[in-house]
Short mmCIF file of N, CA and C in Angstrom, two decimals:
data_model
loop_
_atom_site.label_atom_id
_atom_site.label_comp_id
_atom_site.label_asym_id
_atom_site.label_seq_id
_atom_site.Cartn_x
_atom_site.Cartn_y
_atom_site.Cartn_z
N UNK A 9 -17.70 28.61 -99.86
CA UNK A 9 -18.09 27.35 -100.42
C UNK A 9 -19.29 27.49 -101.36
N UNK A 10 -20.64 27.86 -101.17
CA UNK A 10 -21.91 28.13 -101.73
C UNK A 10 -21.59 29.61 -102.13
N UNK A 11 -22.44 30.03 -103.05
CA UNK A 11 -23.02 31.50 -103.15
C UNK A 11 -24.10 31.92 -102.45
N UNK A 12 -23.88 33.38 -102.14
CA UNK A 12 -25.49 33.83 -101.55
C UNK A 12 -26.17 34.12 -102.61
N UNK A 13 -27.42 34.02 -101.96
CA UNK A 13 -28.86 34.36 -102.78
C UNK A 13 -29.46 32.87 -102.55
N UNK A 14 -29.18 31.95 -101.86
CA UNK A 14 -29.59 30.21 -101.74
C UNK A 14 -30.56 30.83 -100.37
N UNK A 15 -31.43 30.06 -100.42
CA UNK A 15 -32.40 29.91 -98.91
C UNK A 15 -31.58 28.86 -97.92
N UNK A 16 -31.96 28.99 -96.73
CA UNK A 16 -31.09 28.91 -95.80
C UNK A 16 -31.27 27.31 -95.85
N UNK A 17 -32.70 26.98 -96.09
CA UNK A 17 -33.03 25.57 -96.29
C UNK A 17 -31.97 24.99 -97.33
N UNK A 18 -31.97 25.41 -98.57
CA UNK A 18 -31.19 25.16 -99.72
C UNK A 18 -29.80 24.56 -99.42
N UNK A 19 -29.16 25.81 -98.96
CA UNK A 19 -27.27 25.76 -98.08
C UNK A 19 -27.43 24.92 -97.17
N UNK A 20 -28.93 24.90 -96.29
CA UNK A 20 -28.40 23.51 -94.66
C UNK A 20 -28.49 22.22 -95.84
N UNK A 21 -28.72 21.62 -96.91
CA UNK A 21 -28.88 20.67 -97.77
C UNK A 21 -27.98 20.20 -98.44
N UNK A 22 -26.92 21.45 -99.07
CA UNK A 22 -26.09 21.27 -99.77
C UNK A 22 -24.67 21.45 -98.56
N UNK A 23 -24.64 21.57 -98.04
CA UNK A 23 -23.62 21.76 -96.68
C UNK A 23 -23.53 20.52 -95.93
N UNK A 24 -24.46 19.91 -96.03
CA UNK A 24 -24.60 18.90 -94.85
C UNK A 24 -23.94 17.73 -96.28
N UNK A 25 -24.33 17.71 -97.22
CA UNK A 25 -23.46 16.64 -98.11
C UNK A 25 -22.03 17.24 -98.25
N UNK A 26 -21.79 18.41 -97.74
CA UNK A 26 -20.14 18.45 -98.00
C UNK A 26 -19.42 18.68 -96.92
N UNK A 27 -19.91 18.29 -95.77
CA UNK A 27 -19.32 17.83 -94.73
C UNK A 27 -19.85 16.45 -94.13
N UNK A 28 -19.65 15.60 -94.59
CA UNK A 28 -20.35 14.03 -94.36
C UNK A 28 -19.39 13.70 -92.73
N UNK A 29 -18.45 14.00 -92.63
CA UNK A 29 -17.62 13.86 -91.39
C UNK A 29 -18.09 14.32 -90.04
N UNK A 30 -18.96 15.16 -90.16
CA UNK A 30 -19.42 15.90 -88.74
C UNK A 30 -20.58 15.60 -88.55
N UNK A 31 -20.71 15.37 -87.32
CA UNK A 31 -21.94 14.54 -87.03
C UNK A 31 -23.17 15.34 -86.81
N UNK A 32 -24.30 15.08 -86.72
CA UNK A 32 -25.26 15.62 -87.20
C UNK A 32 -25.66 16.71 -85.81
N UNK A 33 -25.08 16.65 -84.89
CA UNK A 33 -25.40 17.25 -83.62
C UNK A 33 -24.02 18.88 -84.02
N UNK A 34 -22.90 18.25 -84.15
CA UNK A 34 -22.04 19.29 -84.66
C UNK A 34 -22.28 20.19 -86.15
N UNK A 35 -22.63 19.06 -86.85
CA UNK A 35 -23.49 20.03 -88.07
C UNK A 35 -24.11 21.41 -87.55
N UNK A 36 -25.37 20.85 -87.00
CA UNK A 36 -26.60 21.56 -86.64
C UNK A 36 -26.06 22.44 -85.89
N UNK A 37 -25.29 22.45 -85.40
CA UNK A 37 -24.94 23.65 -84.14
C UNK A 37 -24.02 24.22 -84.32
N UNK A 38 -23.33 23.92 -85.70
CA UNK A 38 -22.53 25.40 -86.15
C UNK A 38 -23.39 26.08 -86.92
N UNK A 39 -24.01 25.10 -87.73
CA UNK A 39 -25.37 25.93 -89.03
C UNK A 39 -26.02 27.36 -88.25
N UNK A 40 -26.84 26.53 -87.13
CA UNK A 40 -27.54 27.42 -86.82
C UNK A 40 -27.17 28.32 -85.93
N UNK A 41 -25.87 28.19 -84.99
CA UNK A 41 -25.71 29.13 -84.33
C UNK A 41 -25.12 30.34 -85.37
N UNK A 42 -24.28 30.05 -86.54
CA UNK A 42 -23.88 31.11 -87.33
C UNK A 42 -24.36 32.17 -88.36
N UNK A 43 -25.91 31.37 -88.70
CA UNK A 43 -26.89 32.02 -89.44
C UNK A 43 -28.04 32.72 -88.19
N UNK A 44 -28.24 31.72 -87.20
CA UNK A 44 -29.11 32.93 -85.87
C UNK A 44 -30.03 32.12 -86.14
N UNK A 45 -30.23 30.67 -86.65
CA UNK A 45 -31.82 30.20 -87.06
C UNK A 45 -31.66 29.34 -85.74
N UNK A 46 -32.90 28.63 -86.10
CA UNK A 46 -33.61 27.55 -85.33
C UNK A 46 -33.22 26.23 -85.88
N UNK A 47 -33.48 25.30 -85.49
CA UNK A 47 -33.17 24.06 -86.43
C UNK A 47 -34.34 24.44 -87.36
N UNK A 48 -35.81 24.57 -86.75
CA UNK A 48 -36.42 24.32 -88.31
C UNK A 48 -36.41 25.58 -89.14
N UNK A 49 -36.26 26.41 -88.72
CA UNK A 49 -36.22 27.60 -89.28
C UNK A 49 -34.53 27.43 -90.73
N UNK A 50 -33.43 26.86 -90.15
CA UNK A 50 -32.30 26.31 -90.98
C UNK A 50 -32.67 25.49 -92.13
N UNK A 51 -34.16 24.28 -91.57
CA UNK A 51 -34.07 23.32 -93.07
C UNK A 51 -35.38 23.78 -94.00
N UNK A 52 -35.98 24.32 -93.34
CA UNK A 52 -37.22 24.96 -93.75
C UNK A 52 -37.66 25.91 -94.12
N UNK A 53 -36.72 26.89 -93.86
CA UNK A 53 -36.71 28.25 -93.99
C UNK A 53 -36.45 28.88 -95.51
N UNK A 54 -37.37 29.88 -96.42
CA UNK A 54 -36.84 30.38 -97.77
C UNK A 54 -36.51 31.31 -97.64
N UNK A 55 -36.00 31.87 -96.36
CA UNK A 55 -35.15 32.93 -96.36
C UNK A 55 -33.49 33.02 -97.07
N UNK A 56 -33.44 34.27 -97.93
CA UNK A 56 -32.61 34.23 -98.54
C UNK A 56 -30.91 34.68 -97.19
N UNK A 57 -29.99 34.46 -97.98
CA UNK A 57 -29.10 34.10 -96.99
C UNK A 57 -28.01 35.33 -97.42
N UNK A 58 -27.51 36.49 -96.78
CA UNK A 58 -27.11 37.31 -97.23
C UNK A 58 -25.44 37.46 -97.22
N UNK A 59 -24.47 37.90 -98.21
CA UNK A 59 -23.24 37.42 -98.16
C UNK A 59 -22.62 37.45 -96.71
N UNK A 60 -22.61 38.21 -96.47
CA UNK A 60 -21.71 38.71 -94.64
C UNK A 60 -22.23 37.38 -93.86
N UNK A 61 -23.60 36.67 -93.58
CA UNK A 61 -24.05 35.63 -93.36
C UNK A 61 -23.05 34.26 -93.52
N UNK A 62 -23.30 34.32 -95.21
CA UNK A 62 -22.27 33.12 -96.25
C UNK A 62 -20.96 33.10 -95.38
N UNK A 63 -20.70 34.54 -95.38
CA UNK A 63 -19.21 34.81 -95.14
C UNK A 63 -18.76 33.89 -93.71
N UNK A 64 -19.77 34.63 -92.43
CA UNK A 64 -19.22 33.78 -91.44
C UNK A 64 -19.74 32.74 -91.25
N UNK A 65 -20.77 31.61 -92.12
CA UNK A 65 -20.65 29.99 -91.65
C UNK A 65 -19.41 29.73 -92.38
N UNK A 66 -19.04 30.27 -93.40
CA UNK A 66 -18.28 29.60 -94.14
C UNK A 66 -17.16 29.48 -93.41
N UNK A 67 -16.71 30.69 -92.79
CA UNK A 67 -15.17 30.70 -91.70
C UNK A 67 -15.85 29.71 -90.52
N UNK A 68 -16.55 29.78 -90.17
CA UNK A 68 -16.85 28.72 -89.14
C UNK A 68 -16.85 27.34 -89.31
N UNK A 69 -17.33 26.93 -90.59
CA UNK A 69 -17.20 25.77 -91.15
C UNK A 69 -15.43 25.30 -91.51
N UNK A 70 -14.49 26.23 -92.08
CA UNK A 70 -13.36 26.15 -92.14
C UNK A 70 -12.47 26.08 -91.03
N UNK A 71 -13.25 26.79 -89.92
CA UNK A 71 -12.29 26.87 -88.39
C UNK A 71 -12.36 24.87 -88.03
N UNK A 72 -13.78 24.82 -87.80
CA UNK A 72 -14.25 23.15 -87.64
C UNK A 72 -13.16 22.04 -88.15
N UNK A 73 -13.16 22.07 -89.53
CA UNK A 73 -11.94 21.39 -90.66
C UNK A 73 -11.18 21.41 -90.50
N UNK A 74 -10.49 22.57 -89.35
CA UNK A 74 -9.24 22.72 -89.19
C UNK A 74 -8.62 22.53 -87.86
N UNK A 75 -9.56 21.92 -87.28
CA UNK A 75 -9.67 21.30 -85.94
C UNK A 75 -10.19 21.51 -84.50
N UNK A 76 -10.62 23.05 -84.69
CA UNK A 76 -11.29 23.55 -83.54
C UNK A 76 -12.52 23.25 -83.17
N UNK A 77 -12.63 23.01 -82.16
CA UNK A 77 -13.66 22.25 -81.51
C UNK A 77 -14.97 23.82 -81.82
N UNK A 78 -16.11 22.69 -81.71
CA UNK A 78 -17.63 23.33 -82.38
C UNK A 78 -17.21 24.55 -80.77
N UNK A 79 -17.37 24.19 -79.66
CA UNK A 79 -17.78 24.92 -78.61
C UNK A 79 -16.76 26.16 -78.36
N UNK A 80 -15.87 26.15 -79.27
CA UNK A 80 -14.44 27.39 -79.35
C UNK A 80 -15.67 28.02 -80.51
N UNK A 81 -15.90 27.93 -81.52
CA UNK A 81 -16.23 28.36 -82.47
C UNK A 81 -17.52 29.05 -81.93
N UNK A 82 -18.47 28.31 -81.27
CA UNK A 82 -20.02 29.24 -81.33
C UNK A 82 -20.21 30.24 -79.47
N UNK A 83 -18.72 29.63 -79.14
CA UNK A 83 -18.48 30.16 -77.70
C UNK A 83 -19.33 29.82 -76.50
N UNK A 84 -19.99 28.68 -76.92
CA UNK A 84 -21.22 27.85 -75.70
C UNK A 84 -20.64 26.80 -75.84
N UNK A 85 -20.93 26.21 -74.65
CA UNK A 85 -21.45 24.43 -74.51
C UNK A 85 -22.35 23.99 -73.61
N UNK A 86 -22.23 22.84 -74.30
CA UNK A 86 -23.99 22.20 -73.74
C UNK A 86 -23.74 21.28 -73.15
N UNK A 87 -24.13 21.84 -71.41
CA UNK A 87 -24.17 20.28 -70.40
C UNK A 87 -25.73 20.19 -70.05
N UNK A 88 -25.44 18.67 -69.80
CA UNK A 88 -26.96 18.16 -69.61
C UNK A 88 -28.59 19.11 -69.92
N UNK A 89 -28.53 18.97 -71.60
CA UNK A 89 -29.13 19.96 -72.37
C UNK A 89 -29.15 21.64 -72.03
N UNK A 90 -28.68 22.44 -71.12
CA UNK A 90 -28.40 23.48 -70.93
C UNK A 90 -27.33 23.93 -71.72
N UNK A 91 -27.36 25.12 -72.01
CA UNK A 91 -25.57 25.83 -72.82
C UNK A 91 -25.49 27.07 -72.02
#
């Protein structure tokens, strides 16, 4: 979807307007489990974002679209704030 060489802040910005459908809890928790950040480290962060990176949010983001649930994709789930 994006190119690399964007800061991670940059892509969580432009990602989050091209998935308007997923809610902001499913957003956040494919973003960051697939890049390895933090939440603030994801919107805040000028770390540059390296292709192999690009490569797997992007399949993760495409698995999502295509109907698989967030917790198949990052292989956790979260009960009563624990994962």
């Amino acid at each position: 979807m994006r190119e690399a060489a964007e800061t991670a802040g940059e892509l969580y910005k432009a990602m989050r307007l091209a998935y308007p459908h997923l809610s902001s809890e499913e957003f956040d928790t494919l973003f960051n489990t697939s890049l390895s950040l933090s939440y603030g480290e994801a919107v805040f962060s000028e770390r540059k974002i390296s292709p192999d990176m690009l490569k797997k949010l992007n399949a993760n983001f495409a698995r999502r679209s295509a109907g698989t649930a967030v917790e198949y994709i990052t292989g956790s789930v979260e009960f009563m704030g624990l994962t």
